[in-house]
Coordinates of C-alpha atoms and ligand atoms in Angstrom, one line a residue:
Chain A
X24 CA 0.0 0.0 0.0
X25 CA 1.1 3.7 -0.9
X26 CA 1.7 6.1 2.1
X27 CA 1.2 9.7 1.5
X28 CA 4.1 11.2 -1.0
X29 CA 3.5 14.4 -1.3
X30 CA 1.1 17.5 -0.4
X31 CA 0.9 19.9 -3.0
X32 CA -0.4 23.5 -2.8
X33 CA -1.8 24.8 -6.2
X34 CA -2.7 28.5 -6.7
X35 CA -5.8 28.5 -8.8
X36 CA -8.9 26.5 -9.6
X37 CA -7.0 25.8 -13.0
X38 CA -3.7 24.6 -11.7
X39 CA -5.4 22.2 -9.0
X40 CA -7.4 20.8 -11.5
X41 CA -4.3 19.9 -13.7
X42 CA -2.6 18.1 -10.7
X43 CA -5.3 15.8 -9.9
X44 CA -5.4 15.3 -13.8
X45 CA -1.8 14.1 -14.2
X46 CA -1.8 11.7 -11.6
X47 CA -4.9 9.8 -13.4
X48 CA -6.0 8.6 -9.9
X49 CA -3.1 8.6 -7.8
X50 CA -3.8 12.6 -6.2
X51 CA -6.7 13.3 -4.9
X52 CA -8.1 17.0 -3.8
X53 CA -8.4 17.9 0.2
X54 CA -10.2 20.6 1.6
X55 CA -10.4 21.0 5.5
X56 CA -9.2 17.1 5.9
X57 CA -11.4 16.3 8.4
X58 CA -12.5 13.2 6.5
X59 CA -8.9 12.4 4.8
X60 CA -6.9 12.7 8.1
X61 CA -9.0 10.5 10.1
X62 CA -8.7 7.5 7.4
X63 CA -5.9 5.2 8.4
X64 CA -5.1 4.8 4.6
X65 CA -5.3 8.0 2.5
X66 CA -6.4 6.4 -0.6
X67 CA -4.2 8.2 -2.8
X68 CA 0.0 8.9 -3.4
X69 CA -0.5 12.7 -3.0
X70 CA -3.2 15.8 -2.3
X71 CA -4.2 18.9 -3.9
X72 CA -5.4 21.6 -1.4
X73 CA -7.9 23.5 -2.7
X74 CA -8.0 26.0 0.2
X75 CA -5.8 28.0 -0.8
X76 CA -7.2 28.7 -4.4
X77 CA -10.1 31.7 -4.1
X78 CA -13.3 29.3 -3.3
X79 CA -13.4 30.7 0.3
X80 CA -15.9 33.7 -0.3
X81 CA -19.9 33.6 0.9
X82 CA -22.1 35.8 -1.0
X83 CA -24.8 37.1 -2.0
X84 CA -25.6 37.7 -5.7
X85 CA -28.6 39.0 -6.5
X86 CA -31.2 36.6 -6.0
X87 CA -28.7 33.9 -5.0
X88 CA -26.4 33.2 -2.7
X89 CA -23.1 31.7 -3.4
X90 CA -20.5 29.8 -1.2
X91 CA -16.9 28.6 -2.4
X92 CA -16.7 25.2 -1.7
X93 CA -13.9 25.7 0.7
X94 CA -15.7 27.8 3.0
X95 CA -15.1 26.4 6.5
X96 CA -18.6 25.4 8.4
X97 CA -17.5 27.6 10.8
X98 CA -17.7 30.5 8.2
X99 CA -20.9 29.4 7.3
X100 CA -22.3 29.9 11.3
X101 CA -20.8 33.8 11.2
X102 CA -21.8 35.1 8.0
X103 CA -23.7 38.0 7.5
X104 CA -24.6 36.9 4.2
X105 CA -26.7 33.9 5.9
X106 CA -28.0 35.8 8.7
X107 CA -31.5 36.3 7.3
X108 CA -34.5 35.0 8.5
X109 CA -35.4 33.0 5.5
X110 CA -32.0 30.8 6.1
X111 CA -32.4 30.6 9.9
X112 CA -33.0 26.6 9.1
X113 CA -29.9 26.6 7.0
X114 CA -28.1 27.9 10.5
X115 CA -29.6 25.7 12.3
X116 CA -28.1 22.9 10.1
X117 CA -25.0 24.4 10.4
X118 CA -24.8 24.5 13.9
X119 CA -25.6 21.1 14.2
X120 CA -22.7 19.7 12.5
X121 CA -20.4 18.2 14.8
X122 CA -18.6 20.6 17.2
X123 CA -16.8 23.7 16.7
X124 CA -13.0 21.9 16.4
X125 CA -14.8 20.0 13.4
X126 CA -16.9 22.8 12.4
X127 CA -13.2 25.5 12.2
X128 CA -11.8 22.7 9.5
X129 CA -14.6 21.2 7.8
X130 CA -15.4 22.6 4.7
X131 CA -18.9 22.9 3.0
X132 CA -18.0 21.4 -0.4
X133 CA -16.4 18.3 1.8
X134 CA -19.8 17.7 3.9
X135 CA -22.4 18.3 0.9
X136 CA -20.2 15.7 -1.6
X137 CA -18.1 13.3 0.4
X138 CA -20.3 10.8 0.8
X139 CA -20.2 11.2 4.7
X140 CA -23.7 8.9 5.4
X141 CA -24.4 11.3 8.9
X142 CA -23.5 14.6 6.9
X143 CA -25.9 17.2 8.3
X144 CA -25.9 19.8 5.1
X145 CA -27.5 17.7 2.4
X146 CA -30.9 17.8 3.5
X147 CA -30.7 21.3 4.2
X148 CA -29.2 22.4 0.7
X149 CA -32.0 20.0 -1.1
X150 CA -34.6 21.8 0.0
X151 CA -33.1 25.0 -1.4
X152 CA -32.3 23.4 -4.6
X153 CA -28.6 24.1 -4.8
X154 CA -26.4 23.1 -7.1
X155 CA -23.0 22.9 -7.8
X156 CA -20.4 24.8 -10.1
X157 CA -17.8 21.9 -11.5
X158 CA -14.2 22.6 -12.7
X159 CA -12.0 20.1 -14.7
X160 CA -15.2 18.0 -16.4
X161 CA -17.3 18.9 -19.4
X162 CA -20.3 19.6 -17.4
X163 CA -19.9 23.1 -15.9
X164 CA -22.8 23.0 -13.1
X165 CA -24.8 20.5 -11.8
X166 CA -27.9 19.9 -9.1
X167 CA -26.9 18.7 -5.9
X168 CA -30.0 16.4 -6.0
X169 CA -28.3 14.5 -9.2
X170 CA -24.5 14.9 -8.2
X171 CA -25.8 12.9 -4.9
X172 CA -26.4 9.5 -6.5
X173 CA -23.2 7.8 -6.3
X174 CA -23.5 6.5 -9.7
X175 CA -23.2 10.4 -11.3
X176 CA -20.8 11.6 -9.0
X177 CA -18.2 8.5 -10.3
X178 CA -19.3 9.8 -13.6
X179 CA -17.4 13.3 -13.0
X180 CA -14.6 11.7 -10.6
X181 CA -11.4 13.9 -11.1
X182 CA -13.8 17.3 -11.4
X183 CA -13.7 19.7 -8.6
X184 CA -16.5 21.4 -7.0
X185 CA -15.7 25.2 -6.8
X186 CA -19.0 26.6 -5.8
X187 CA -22.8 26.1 -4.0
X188 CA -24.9 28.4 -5.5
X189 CA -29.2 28.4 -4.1
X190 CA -31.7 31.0 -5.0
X191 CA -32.5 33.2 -1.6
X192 CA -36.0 31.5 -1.0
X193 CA -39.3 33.9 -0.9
X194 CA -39.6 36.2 2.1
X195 CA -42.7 34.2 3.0
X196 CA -41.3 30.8 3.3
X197 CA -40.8 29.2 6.7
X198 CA -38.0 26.5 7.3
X199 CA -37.3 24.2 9.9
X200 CA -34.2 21.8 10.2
X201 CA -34.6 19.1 12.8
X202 CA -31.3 17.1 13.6
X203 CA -32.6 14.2 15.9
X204 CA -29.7 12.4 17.2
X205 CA -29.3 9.7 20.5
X206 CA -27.4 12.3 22.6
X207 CA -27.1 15.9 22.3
X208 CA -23.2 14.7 20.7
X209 CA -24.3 12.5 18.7
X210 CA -24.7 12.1 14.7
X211 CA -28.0 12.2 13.3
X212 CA -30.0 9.6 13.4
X213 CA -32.4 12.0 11.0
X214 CA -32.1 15.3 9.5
X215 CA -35.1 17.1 8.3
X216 CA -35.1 20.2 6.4
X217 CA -38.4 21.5 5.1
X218 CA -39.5 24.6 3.5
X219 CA -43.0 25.7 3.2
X220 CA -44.7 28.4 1.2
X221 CA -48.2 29.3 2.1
X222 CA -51.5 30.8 0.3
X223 CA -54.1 31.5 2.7
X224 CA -55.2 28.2 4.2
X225 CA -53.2 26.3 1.5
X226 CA -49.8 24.9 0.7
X227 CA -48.9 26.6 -2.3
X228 CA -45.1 25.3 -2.1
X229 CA -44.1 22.4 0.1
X230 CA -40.0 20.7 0.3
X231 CA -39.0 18.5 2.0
X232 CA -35.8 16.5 2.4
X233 CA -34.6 13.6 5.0
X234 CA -30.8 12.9 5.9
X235 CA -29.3 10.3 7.6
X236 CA -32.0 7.6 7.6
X237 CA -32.1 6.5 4.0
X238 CA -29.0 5.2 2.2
X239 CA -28.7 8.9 0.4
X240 CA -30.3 12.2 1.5
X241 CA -33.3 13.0 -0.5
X242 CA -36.3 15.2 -1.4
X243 CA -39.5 13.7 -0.6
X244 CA -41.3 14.8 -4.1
X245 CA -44.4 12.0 -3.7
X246 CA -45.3 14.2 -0.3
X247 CA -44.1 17.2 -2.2
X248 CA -46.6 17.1 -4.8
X249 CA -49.2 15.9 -3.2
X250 CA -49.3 18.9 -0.4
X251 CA -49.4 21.5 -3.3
X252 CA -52.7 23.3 -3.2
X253 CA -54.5 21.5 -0.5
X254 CA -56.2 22.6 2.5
X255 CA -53.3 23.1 5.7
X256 CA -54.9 20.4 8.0
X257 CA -54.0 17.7 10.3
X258 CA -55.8 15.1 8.3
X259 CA -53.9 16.0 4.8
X260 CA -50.3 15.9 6.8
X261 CA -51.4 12.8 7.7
X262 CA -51.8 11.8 4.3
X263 CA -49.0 13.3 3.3
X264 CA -46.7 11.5 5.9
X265 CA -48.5 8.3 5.0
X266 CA -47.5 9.1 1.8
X267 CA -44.2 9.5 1.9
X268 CA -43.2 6.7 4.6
X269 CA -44.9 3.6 2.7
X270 CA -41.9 3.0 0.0
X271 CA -39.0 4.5 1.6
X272 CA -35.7 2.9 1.8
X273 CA -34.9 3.2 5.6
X274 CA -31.4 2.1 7.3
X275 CA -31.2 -0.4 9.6
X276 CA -27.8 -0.1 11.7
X277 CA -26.8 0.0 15.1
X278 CA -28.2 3.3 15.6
X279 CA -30.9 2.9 15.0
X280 CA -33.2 -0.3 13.8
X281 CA -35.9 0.0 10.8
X282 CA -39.1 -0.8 12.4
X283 CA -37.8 2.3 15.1
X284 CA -36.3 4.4 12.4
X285 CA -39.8 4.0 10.3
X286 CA -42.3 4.9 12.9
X287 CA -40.1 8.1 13.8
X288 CA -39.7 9.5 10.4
X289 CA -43.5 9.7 10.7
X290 CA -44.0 11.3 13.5
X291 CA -40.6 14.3 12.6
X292 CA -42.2 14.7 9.7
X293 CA -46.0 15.3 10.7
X294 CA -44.1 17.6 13.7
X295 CA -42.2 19.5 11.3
X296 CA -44.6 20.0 8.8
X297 CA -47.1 21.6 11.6
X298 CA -44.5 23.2 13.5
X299 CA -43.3 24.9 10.1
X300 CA -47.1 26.2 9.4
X301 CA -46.9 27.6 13.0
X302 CA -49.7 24.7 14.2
X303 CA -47.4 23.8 17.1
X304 CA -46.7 20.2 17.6
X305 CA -43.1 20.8 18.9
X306 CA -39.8 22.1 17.3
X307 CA -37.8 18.9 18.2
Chain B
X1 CA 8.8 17.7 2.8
X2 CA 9.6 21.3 4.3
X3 CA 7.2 23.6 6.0
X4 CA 7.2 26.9 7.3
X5 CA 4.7 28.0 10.0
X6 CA 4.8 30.0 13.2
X7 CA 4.6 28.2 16.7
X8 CA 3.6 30.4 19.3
X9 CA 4.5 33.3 18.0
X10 CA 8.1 32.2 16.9
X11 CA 8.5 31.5 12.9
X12 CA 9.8 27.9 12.0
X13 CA 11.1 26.1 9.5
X14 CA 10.5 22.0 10.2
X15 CA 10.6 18.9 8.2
X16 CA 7.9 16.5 8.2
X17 CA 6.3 13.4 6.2
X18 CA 3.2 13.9 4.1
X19 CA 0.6 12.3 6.3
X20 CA 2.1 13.4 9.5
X21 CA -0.5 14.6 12.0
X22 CA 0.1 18.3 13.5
X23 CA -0.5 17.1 16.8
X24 CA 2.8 14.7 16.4
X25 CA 4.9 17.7 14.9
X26 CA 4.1 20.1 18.0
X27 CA 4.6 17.1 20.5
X28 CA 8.0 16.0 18.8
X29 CA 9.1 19.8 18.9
X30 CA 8.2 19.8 22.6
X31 CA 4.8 20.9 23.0
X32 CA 3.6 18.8 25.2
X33 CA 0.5 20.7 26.3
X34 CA -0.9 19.0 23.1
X35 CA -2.1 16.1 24.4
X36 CA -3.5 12.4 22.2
X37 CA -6.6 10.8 23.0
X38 CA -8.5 9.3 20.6
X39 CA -6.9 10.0 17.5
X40 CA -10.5 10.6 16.0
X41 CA -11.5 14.3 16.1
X42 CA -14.1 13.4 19.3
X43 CA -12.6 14.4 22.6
X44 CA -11.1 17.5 21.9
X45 CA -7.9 17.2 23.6
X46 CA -5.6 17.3 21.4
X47 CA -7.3 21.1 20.2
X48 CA -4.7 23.8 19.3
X49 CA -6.0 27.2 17.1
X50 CA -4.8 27.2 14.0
X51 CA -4.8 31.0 12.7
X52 CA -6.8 31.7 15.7
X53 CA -8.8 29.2 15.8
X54 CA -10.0 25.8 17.6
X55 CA -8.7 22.5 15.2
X56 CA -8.2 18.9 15.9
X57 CA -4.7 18.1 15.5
X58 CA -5.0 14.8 15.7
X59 CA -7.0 14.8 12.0
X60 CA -5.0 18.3 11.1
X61 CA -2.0 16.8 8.5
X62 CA 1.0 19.2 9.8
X63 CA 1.0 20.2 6.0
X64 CA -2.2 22.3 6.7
X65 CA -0.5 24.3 8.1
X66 CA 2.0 25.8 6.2
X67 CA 2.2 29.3 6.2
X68 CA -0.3 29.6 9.2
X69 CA -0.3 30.0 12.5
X70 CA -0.3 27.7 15.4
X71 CA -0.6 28.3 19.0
X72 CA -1.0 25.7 21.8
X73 CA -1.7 26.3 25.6
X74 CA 1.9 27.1 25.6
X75 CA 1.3 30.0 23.9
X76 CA -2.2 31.3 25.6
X77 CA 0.0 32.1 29.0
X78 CA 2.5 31.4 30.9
X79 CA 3.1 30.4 34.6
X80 CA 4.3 33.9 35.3
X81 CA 1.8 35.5 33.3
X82 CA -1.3 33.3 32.7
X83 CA -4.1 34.2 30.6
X84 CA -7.6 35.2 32.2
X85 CA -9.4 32.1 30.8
X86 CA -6.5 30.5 32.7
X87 CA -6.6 32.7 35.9
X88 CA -10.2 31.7 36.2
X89 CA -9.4 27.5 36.0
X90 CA -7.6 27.5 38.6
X91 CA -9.5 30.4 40.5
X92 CA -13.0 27.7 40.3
X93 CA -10.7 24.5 40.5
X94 CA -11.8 23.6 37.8
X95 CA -9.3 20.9 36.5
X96 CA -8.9 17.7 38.4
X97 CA -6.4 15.2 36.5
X98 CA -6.2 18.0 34.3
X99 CA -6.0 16.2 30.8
X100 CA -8.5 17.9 29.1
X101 CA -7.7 21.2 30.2
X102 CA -5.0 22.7 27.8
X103 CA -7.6 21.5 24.8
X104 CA -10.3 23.4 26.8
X105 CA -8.4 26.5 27.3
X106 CA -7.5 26.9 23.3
X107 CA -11.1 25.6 22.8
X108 CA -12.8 28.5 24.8
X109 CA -9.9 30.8 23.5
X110 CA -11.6 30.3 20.0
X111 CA -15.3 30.5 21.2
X112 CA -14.8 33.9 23.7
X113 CA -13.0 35.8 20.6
X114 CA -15.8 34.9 18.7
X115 CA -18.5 35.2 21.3
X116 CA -17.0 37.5 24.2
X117 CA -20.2 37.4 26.1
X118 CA -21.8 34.1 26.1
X119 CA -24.8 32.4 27.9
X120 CA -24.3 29.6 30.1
X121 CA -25.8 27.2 27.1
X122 CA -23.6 28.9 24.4
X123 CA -20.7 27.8 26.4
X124 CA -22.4 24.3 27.3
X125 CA -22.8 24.6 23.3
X126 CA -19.4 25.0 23.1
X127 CA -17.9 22.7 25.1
X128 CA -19.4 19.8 22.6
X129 CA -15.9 18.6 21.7
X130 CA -14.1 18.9 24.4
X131 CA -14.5 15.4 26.9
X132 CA -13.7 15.6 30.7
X133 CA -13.9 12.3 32.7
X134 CA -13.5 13.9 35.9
X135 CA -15.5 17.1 36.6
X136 CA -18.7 17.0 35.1
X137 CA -18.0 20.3 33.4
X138 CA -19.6 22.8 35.4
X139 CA -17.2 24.4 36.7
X140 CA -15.5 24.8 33.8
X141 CA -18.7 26.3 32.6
X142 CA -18.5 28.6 35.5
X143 CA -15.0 29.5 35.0
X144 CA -15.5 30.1 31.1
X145 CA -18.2 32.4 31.7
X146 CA -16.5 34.1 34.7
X147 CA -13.3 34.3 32.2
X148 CA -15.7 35.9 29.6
X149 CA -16.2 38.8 32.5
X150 CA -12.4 39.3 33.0
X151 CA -11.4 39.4 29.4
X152 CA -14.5 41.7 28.7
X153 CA -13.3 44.1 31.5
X154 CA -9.7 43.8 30.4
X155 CA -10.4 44.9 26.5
X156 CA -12.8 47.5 28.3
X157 CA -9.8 48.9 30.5
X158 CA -7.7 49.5 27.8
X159 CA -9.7 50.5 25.1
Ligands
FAD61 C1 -15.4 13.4 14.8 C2 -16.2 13.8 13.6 C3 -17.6 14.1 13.8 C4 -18.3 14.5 12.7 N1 -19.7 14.8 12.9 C5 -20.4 15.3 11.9 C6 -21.7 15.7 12.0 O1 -22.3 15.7 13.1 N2 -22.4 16.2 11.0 C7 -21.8 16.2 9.7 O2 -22.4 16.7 8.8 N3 -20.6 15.8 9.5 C8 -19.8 15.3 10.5 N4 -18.5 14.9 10.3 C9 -18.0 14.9 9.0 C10 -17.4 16.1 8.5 O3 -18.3 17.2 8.4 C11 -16.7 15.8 7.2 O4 -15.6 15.1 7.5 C12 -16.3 17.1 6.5 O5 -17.5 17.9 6.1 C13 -15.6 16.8 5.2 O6 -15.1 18.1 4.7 P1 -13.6 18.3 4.6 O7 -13.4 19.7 4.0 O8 -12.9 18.2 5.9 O9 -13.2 17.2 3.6 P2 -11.8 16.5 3.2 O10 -11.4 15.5 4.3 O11 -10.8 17.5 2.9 O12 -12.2 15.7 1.9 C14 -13.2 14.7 1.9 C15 -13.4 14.1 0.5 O13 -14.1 15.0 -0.3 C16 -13.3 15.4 -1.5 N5 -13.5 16.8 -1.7 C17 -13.5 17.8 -0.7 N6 -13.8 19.0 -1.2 C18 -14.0 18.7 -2.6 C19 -14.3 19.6 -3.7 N7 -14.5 20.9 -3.5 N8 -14.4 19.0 -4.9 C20 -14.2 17.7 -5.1 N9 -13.9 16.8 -4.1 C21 -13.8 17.4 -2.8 C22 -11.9 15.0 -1.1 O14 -11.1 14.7 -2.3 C23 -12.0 13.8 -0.2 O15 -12.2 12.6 -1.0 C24 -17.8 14.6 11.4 C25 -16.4 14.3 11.2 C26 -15.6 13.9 12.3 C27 -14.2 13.6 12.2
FES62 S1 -7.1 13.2 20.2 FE1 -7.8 14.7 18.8 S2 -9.8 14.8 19.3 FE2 -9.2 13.1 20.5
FES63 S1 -10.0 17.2 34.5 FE1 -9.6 15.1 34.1 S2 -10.4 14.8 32.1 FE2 -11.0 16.8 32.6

């Protein structure tokens, strides 16, 4: 087995790109290395650190918001840029990864695309409908929602992620983020982002995303769709979370089991749903 | 390979080995206020600041931090002259064996520049990733928050 043969320190997007490139598999990029220096093997000869090459910037762009993917979580928890009440679920994801030691290193790009399973950003970024700018492939952006599956992401292996970009959602929407974990320190045994547009008594707009519980994070569109235009009462969200709970993939690991796992996605997601329409049914 | 980064203050030049930890480069230059528990990035004592501010060194390659600067408890006070957050540790007693401590100290070193007047659950917040087997951690809470007071009378004094 290789160790570790080198650490190299590009200056630009361009030139980092071209190091990975040469080594046709053997480098690999690192951003804050909180995943990469806790593996007992690095799985490559050498790194690229892409922290040093101008994707460390939050902000906002007209109707969007954009993040370089090196921006540490930590950043993330002191922007101004993100201290707006339509993103105070985004802050509460933010503040729920990990702790602050992790948090100071950690870099967004790293949590959203690493493939971490207990990553708490995914579900949060789903619901806004990020996606991600790509240097060093063909394909110049992509959604988060696609670059996700496993099966894409090989697909652009070698291409960097430079940016998360999201459109600022509507002054009206309401967001929740629930991270329910086993101990306050503990990672996630869900995450549950949701963002909810109203019109009068109606949903007009209704997303919703789960973390943690099913092999990848996704966005509950059956749920989605079927909330759209109907009547904000307990016995729809019941539907709804009927709905989306009767063909989901759930885990079943030492965490948590699946029977557990399957009753309690019900009951976040009826919680959140209400609590995010101001109906009460508790924030946690 | 060759790096260059500043230690407490004083610039160095040091060789180290690709996937050498920073926590193993400050203990083999003598910092031994760095301390090694688990290796994993969970119980906080092996927390330095890195350019000001609270890392892991255990998962923190030593290449990371090239060109930056470090500073371990070592660097916060010294006997003679301890630092506030330090004055009030020992003022609540609130280190038993001790262990944790040094990671604690650059830990709330971080969070009080960041936060200089916290609540009790900000600091409880806080103090997420930083274990203690012996105290229980309230008096550290105590003595973080009574800290917060000093520095916030200290940068009040002279500015
Ligand atoms: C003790 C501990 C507790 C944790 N708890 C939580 C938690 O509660 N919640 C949570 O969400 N996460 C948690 N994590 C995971 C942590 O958030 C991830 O390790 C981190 O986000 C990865 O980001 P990084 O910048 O450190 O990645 P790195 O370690 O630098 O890289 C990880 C991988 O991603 C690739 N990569 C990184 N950035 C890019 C990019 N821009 N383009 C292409 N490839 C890239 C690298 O090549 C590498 O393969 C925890 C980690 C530890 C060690
Ligand atoms: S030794 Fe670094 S966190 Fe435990
Ligand atoms: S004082 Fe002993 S571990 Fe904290």
């Amino acid at each position: 087995m290789p160790t570790l043969q080198d650490f190299k320190r590009p200056q630009s997007v361009a030139e980092a790109v071209a190091m990975v490139r040469e080594g046709s598999g053997r480098g690999g990029f690192v951003a804050g290395g909180t995943s990469l220096g806790l593996a007992r093997m690095v799985p490559y000869d050498y790194l690229v650190d892409i922290t040093g090459i101008g994707l460390n910037e939050i902000r906002r762009d007209g109707e969007s918001v954009r993040i370089g993917a090196a921006v540490t979580i930590g950043q993330l928890a002191i922007s101004p840029v993100l201290a707006i009440g339509e993103l105070q679920f985004l802050m509460q994801a933010v503040l729920s990864v990990a702790t602050r030691q992790i948090r100071n290193m950690a870099t967004v790009g790293g949590d959203l695309i690493s493939g971490y399973p207990m990553a708490d950003l995914p579900a949060a970024f789903l619901v806004l409908e990020a996606k991600l700018s790509l240097a060093g492939v063909d394909q110049e952006t992509i959604l988060l929602r696609d670059f996700l599956d496993p099966a894409v992401s090989r697909g652009l292996n070698g291409g960097l992620v430079t940016e998360i970009i999201f459109p600022v959602p509507p002054p009206d929407s309401r967001g929740t983020f629930i991270k329910f974990a086993r101990t306050e320190n503990d990672v996630a045994l869900f995450d549950l982002a949701c963002l909810v547009r109203l019109k009068g008594d109606q949903f007009e707009e209704v997303r919703v995303a789960l973390g943690c519980t099913t092999p990848l994070p996704l966005r509950l569109t059956a749920m989605e769709e079927f909330l759209q235009g109907k009547r904000v009462q307990a016995k729809v969200v019941a539907q709804a979370v009927e709905l989306a709970t009767q063909d989901l993939p759930i885990l079943d690991n030492i965490r948590g089991g699946r029977t557990y796992r399957k009753q309690m996605v019900g009951v976040l997601l009826r919680r959140t749903l209400l609590a995010s329409v101001g109906k009460g049914g508790g924030s946690r | 390979m060759k790096i260059k980064l500043t230690i407490n203050g004083v610039p160095r030049e040091t060789e180290i080995t690709p996937d050498e930890k920073l926590l193993g480069l400050l203990r083999r230059e003598g910092y031994f206020g760095v301390k090694f528990g688990c290796g994993r990035g969970e119980c906080g004592v092996c927390t330095v600041l890195l350019d000001g501010r609270a890392v892991n060194s255990c998962i923190t390659f030593a290449a990371q931090a090239h060109n930056r600067s470090v500073t371990t408890v070592e660097g916060i006070g010294t006997p003679d002259n301890l630092h506030p957050i330090q004055e009030a540790i020992l003022d609540h007693g609130a280190a038993q064996c001790g262990y944790c401590t040094p990671g604690i100290i650059c830990l709330a070193r971080d969070f009080l520049d960041e936060n200089p007047d916290p609540t009790e659950e900000q600091v409880r917040d806080a103090l997420k990733g930083n274990l203690c087997r012996c105290t229980g951690y309230q008096k550290y809470v105590e003595a973080i928050l009574d800290a917060a007071g000093r520095m916030r009378k200290l940068s009040g004094d002279s500015g």
